[in-house]
Short mmCIF file of C-alpha atoms in Angstrom, two decimals:
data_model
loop_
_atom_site.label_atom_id
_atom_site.label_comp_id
_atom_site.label_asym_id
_atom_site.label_seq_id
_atom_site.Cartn_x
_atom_site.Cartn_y
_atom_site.Cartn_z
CA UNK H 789 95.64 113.68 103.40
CA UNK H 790 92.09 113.47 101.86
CA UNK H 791 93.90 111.46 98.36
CA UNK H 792 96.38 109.19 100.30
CA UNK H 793 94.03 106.64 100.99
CA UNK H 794 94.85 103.07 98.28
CA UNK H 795 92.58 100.08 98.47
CA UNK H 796 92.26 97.16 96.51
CA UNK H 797 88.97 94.64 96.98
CA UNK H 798 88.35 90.98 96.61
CA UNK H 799 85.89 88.41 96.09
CA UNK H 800 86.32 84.39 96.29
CA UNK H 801 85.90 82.76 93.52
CA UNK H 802 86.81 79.04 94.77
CA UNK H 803 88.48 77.25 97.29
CA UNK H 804 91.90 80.00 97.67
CA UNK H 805 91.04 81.70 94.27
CA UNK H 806 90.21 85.27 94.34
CA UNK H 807 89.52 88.04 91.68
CA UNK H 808 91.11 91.24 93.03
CA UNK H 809 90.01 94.58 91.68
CA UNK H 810 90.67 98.40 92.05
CA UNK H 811 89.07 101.41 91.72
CA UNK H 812 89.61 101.97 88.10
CA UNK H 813 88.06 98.27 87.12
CA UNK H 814 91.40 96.36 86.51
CA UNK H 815 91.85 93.09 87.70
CA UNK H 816 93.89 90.38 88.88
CA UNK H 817 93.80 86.75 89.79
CA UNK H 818 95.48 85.47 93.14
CA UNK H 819 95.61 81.46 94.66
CA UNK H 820 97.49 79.39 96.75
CA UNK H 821 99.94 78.72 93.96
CA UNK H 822 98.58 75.48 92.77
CA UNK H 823 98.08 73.72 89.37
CA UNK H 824 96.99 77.35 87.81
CA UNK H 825 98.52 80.02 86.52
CA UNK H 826 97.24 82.69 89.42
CA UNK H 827 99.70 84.84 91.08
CA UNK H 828 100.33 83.82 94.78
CA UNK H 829 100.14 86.96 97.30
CA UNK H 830 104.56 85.94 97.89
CA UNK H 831 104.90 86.13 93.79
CA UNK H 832 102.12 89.91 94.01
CA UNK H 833 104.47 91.41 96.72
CA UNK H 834 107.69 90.53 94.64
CA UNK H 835 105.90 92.13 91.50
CA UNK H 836 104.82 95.10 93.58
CA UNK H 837 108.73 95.88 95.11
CA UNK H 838 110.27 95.45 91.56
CA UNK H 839 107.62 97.27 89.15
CA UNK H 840 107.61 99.84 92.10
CA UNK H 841 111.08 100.27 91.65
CA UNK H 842 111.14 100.13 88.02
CA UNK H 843 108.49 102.98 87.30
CA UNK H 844 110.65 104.94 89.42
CA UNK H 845 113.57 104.39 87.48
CA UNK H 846 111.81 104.16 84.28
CA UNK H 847 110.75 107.91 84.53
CA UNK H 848 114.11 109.12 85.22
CA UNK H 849 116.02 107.30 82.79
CA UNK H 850 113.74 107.57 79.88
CA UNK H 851 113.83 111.03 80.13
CA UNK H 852 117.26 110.53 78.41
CA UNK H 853 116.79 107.75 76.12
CA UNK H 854 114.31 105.10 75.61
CA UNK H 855 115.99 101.49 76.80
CA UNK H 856 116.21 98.69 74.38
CA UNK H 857 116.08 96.48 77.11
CA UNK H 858 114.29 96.67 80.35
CA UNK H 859 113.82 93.63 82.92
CA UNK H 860 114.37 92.56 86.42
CA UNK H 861 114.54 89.33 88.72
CA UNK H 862 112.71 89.74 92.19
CA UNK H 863 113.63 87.48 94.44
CA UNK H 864 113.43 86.03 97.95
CA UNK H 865 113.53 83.24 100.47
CA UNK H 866 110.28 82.25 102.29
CA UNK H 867 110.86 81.09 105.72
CA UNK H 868 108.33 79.04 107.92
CA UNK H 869 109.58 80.34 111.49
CA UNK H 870 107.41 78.57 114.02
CA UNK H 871 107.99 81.68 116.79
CA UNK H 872 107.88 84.41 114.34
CA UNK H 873 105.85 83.26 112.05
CA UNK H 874 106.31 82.68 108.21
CA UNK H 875 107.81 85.46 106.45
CA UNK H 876 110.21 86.61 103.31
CA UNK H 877 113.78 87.24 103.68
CA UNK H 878 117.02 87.95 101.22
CA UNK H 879 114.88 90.44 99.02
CA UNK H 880 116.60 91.38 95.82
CA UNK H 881 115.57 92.91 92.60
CA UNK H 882 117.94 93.01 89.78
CA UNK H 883 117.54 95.23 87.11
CA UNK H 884 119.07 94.31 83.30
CA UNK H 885 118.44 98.04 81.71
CA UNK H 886 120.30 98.90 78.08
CA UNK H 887 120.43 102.33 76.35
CA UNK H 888 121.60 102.60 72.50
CA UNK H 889 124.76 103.66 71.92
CA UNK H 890 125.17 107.53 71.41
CA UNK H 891 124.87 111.01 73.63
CA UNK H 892 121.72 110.20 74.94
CA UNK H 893 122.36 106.25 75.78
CA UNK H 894 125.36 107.25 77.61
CA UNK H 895 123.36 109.99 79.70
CA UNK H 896 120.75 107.21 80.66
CA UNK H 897 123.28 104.82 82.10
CA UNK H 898 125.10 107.88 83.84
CA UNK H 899 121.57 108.52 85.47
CA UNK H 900 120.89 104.70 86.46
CA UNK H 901 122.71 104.00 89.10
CA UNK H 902 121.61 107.57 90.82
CA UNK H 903 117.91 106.74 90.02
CA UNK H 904 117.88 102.90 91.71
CA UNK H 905 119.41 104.67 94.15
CA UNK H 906 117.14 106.85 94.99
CA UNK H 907 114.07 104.67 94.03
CA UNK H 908 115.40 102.49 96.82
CA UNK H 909 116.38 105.03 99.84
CA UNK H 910 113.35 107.39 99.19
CA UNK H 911 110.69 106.39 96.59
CA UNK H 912 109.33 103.58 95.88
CA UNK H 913 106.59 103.33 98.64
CA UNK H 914 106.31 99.15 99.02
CA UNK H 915 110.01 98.43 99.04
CA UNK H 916 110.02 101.30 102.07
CA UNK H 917 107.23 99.83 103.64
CA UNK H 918 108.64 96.62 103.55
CA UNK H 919 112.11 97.63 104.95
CA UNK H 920 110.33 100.15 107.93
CA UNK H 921 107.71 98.03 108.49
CA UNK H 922 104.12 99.15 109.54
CA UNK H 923 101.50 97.49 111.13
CA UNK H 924 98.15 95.58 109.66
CA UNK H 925 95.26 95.76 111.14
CA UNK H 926 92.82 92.35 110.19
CA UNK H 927 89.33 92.71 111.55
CA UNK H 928 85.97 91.09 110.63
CA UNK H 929 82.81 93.21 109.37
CA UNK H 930 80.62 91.40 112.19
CA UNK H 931 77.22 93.10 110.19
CA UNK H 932 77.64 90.50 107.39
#
C-alpha cells in the first residue's frame, strides 16, 4: 500500500485565492468563483468526475480508433441544506465521442458504451468515491 498514498498542497495567495500544486510541479488556480477566471473547488470536483471518466474511456476506445470528437458536460445542482449541510446533487457527465467511419470507427463505438460502463461501476476512483462516500478528516497543524 506503500504507492497509494495522492496529495495535492496549497498556499493562499489572497483573500479565497489559492495556487494548488502536486508532486510533479503542475499547478492550478482555485477561488470563491468571483470576478476571475479561477476554478471554484464545485467546478475542480466536476472536472475531476468527468476527466476521470474520460481517461478511462479514452484508453479503451482509442485502442480502436482515434475519435474525431471527444467532449463532455459535467453537471450538478448545489444545494444549501441548513441540517445537512451544503452539498451537490443530480451529478451527470455526458460524453459527445465520434469515431470515423470504417472497421475501426465502428469497433470504437461498439466498445463505448461497455467502457462508460465500466468506467462508472468499477474505475474511475472520484466518481466511486463520490457515490460510496468516505470520510474527511480536517485537522489543524497546532506547531505552526
Amino acid at each position: 500500500m506503500g504507492d497509494s498514498l495522492r496529495q495535492v498542497q496549497f498556499e493562499r495567495l489572497a483573500n479565497s485565492s489559492y495556487e494548488v500544486r502536486n508532486a510533479r510541479g503542475g499547478t492550478i488556480r482555485v477561488g470563491s468563483g468571483g470576478d476571475d477566471t479561477d476554478f471554484t473547488p464545485v467546478e475542480l470536483l466536476l472536472a475531476a468526475i468527468g476527466t476521470c471518466s474520460a481517461i478511462d474511456v479514452d484508453v479503451v476506445v482509442s485502442r480502436r480508433a482515434e475519435p474525431t470528437e471527444f467532449r463532455a458536460v459535467v453537471r450538478g445542482d448545489k444545494l444549501r441544506d441548513p441540517e445537512e449541510g451544503n452539498r451537490m446533487e443530480n451529478l451527470a457527465v455526458e460524453f459527445t465521442i465520434r469515431f470515423p467511419e470504417g472497421e475501426a470507427g465502428d469497433k470504437a463505438r461498439e466498445a463505448l458504451p461497455r467502457a462508460v460502463k465500466m468506467s462508472h461501476d468499477r474505475l474511475c476512483t472520484v466518481s466511486r468515491t463520490v457515490e460510496l462516500g468516505t470520510p474527511v478528516t480536517t485537522t489543524v497543524d497546532e506547531t505552526a
